[in-house]
Structure formats: structure tokens, C-alpha cells
mmCIF file of C-alpha atoms in Angstrom:
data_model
loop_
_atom_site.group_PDB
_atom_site.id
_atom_site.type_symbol
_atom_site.label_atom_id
_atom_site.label_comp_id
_atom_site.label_asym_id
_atom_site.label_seq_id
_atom_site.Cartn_x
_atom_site.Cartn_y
_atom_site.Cartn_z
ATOM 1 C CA UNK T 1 -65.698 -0.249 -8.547
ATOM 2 C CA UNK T 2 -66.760 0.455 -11.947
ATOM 3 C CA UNK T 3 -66.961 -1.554 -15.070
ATOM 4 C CA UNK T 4 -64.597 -1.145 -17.945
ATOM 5 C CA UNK T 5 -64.119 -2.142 -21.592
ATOM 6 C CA UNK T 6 -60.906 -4.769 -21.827
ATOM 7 C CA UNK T 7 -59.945 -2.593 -24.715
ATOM 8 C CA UNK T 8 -59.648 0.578 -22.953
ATOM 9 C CA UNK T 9 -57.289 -0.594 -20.738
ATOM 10 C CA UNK T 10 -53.176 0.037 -21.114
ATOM 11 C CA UNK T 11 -50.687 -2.619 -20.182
ATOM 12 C CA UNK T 12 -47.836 -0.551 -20.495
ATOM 13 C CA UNK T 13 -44.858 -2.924 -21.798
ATOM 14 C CA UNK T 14 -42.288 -1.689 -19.233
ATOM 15 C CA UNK T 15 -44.397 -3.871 -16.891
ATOM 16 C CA UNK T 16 -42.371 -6.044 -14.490
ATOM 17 C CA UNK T 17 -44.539 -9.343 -15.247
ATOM 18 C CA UNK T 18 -42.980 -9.993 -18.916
ATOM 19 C CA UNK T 19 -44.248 -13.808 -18.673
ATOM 20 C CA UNK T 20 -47.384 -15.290 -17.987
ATOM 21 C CA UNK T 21 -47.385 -18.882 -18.087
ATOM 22 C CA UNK T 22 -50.374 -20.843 -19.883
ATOM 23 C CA UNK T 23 -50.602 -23.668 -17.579
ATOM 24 C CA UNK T 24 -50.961 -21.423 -14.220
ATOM 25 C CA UNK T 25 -52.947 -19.232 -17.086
ATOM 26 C CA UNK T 26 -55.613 -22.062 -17.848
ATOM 27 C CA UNK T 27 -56.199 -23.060 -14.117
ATOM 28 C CA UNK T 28 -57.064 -19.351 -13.556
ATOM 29 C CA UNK T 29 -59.597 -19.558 -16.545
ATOM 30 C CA UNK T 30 -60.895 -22.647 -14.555
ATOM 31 C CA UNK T 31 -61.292 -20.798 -11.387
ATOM 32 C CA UNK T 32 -62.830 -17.742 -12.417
ATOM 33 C CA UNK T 33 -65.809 -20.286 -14.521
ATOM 34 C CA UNK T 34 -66.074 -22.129 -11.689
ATOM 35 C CA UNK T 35 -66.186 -19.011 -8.545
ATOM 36 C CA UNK T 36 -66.483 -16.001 -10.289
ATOM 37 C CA UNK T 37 -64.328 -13.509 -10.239
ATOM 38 C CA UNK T 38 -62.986 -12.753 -6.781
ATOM 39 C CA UNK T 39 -61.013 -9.389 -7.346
ATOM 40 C CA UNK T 40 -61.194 -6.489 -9.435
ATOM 41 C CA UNK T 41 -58.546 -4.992 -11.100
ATOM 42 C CA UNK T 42 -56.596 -1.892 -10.298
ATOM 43 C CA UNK T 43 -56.250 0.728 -12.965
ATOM 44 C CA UNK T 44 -54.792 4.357 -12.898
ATOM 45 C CA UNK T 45 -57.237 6.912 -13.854
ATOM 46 C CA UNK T 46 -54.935 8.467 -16.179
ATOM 47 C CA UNK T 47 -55.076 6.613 -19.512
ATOM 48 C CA UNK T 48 -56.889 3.533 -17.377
ATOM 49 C CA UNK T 49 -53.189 1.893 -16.993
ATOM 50 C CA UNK T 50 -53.291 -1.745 -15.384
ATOM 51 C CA UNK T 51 -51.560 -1.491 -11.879
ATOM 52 C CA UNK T 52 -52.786 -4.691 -10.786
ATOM 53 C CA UNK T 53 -54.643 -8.139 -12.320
ATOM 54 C CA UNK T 54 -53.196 -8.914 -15.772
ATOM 55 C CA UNK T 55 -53.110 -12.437 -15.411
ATOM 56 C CA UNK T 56 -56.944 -11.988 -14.747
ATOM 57 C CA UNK T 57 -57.614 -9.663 -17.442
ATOM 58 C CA UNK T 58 -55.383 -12.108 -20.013
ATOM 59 C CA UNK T 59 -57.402 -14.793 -18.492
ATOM 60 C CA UNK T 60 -61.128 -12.806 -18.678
ATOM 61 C CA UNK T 61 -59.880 -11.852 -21.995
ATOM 62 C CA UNK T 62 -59.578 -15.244 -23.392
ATOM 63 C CA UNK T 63 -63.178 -16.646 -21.816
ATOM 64 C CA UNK T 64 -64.236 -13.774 -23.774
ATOM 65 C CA UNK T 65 -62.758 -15.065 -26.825
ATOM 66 C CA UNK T 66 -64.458 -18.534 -25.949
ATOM 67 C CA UNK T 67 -67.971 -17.314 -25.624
ATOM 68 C CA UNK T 68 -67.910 -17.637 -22.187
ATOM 69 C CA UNK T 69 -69.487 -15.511 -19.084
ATOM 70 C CA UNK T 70 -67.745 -13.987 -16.311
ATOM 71 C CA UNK T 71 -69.565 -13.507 -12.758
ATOM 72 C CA UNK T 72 -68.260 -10.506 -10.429
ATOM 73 C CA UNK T 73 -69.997 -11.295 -6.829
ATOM 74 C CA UNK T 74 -73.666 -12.129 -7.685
ATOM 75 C CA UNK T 75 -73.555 -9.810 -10.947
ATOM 76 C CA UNK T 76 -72.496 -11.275 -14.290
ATOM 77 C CA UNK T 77 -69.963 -8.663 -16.048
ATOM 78 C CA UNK T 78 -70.882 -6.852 -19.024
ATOM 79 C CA UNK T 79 -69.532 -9.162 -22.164
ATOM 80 C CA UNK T 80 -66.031 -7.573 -23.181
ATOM 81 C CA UNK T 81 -65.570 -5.886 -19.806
ATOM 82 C CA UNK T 82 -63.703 -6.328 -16.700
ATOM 83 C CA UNK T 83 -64.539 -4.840 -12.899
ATOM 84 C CA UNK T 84 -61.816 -2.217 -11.745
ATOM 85 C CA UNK T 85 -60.921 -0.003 -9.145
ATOM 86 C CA UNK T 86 -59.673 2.837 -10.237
ATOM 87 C CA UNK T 87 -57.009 5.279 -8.722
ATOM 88 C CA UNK T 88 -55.306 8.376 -8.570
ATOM 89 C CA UNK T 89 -51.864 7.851 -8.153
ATOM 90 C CA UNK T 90 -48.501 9.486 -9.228
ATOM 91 C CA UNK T 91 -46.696 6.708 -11.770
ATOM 92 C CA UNK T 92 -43.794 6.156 -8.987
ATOM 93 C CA UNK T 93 -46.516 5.188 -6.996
ATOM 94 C CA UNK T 94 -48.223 2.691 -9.266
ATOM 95 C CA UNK T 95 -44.552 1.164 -10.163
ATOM 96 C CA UNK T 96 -43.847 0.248 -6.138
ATOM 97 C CA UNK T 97 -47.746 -1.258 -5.926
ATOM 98 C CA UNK T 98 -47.148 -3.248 -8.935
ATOM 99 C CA UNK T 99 -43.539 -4.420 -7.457
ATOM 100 C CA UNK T 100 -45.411 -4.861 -4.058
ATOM 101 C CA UNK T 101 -48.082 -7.311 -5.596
ATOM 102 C CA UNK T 102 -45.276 -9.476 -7.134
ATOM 103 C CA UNK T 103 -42.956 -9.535 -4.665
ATOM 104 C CA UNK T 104 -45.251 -9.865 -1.335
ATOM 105 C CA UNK T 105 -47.005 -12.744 -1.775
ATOM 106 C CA UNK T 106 -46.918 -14.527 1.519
ATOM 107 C CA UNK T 107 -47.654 -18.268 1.708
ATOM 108 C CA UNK T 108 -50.075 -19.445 4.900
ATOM 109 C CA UNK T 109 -48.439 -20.340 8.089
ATOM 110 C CA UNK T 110 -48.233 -23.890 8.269
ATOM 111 C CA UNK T 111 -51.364 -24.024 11.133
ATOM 112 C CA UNK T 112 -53.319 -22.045 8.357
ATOM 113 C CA UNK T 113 -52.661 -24.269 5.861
ATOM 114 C CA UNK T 114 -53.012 -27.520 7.820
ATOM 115 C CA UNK T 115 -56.766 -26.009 8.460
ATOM 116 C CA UNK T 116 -57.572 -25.003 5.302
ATOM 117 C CA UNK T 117 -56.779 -28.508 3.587
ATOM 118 C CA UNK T 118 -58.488 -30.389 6.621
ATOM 119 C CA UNK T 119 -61.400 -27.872 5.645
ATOM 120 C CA UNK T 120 -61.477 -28.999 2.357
ATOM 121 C CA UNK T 121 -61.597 -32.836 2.820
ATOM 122 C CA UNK T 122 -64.504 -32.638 5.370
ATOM 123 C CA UNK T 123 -66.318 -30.261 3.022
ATOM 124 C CA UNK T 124 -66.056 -33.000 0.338
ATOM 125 C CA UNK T 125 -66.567 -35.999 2.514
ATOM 126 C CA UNK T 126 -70.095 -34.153 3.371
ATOM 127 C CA UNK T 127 -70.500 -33.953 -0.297
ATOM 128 C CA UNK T 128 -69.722 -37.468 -0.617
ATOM 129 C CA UNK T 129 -69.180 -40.536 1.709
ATOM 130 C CA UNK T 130 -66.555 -42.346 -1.234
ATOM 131 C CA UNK T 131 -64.416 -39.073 -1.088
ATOM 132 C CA UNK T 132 -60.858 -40.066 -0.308
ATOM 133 C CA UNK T 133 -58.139 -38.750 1.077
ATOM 134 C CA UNK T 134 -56.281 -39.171 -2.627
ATOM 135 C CA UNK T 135 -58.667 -37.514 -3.756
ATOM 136 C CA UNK T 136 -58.600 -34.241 -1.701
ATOM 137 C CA UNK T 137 -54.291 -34.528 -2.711
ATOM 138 C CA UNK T 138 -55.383 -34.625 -6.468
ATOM 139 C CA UNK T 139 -58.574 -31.698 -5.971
ATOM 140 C CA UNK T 140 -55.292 -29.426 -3.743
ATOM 141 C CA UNK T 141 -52.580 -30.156 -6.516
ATOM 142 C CA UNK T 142 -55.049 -29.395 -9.254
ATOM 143 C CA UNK T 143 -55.843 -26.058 -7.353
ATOM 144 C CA UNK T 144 -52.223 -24.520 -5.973
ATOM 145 C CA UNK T 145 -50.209 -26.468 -8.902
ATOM 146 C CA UNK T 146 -48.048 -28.395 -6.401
ATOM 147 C CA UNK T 147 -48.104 -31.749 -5.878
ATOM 148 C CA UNK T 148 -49.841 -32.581 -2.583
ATOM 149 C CA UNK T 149 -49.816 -36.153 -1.424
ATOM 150 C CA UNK T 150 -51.889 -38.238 0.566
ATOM 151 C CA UNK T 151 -49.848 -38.404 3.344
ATOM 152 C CA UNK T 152 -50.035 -34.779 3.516
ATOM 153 C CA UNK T 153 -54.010 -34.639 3.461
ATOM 154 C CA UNK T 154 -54.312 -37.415 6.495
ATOM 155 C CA UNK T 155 -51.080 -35.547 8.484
ATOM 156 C CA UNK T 156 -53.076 -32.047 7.618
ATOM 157 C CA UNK T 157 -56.510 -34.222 8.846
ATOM 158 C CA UNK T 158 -54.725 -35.208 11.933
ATOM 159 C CA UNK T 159 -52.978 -32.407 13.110
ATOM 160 C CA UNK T 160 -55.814 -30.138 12.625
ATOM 161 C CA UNK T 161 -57.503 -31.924 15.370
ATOM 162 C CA UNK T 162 -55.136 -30.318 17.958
ATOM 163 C CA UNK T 163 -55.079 -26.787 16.427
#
């Protein structure tokens, strides 16, 4: 993993991604403030070409632009850069890895997800005795962009129990 200058690296424009949405844009802005930065990009050796992570280098890119600071891990990145892997591969290669990010996203399995929303209202309710079960609905359709409703929070609650 290396550090890299935004401007050095090439999106080529016969990307498949030809749309990135502001909304889903901003809430990764929000996220990477908030965590850090939780993955580094993928470039190709050869003329630094983005493989992987331009919603996170358009979204690094406009922080930037805002004055803002990005954290990689426990290390703050270099202003104007963004952490990378970089790799040799042939350019038929790189097009099926960038096809494979967009088109393999898996969702959790339903006893994953159960967990990991029951996770997130107890974390909160230690935080806070007047957390609420609305509240954990709002924090999880704020996060994945979906509306998540209350009933789904107490069934997730519940049903974790016996998981």
C-alpha cells in the first residue's frame, strides 16, 4: 500500500460505472469523516489506472476540495492523496476485476443481518439509556439508504436472541 497523488491517477472513460449518484455520494463523504477510510484503492501500475474505488476517490476528492482530512487506519493521508494498492495486471484482467466489484456484491444472509442490527441497538443503548428502537431504524436507514422500520429493529432484537 502506497500513497498516491489524486491527480496521478487515470479513470479511463470506458469505465463500466458511468454514474455516480450524489446522494449515495454524500453519505460516503459522511462515512469516511466519521471512520476513516476503510479500503484502499486498486490501481494498475501502468499509467496508475483506477481498477477499483472511484466512488471513494470522487468522494476523498471532494473532502479535499472542502478543506477536510482523511484518516487511513490510525494514519491521516497526505492532503491531495489517496492510499492504493497497486498491481500488475494485463488490461483484460483489470476489466473482469472491475466487472467483478460491480456485479458481486452480495447482501448478508438474513441471520447476519438480523445480528448486525441487534448489534447496533445494544451498542447505542450502552451509549445511552433514551436510545430507541426508532431511533436505531432512522441511524440503519441513514447508513444503508433503505428505509428500515421499527418493527424491523425489535423483530431483528428478538430474533437475534435465538441465533
Amino acid at each position: 500500500m502506497q500513497f498516491v497523488r489524486i491527480s496521478e491517477i487515470q479513470v479511463e472513460p470506458s469505465r463500466f460505472r458511468k454514474t455516480i449518484e450524489e446522494e449515495p455520494l454524500q453519505e460516503l463523504m459522511d462515512s469516511i469523516l466519521e471512520h476513516g477510510l476503510l479500503h484502499p484503492l486498486v490501481v494498475r501500475r501502468e499509467g496508475l489506472k483506477l481498477i477499483s474505488g472511484e466512488r471513494r476517490l470522487r468522494a476523498i476528492d471532494r473532502l479535499y476540495s472542502q478543506g477536510k482530512t482523511i484518516r487511513f487506519g490510525d494514519a491521516e493521508v497526505p492532503q491531495g492523496c489517496v492510499p492504493v494498492l497497486v498491481v500488475d495486471r494485463p488490461e483484460l484482467q483489470v476489466r473482469a476485476l472491475e466487472l467483478e466489484e460491480n456485479l458481486r456484491r452480495v447482501d448478508l444472509p438474513w441471520q447476519e443481518r438480523v445480528a448486525a442490527i441487534a448489534a447496533i441497538h445494544e451498542m447505542k443503548r450502552a451509549e445511552s439509556e433514551d436510545w430507541t428502537l426508532k431511533d436505531t431504524a432512522d441511524l440503519i436507514s441513514e447508513m444503508s439508504g433503505a428505509k428500515a422500520s421499527v418493527s424491523t429493529v425489535r423483530q431483528a432484537v428478538i430474533l437475534n436472541r435465538y441465533l
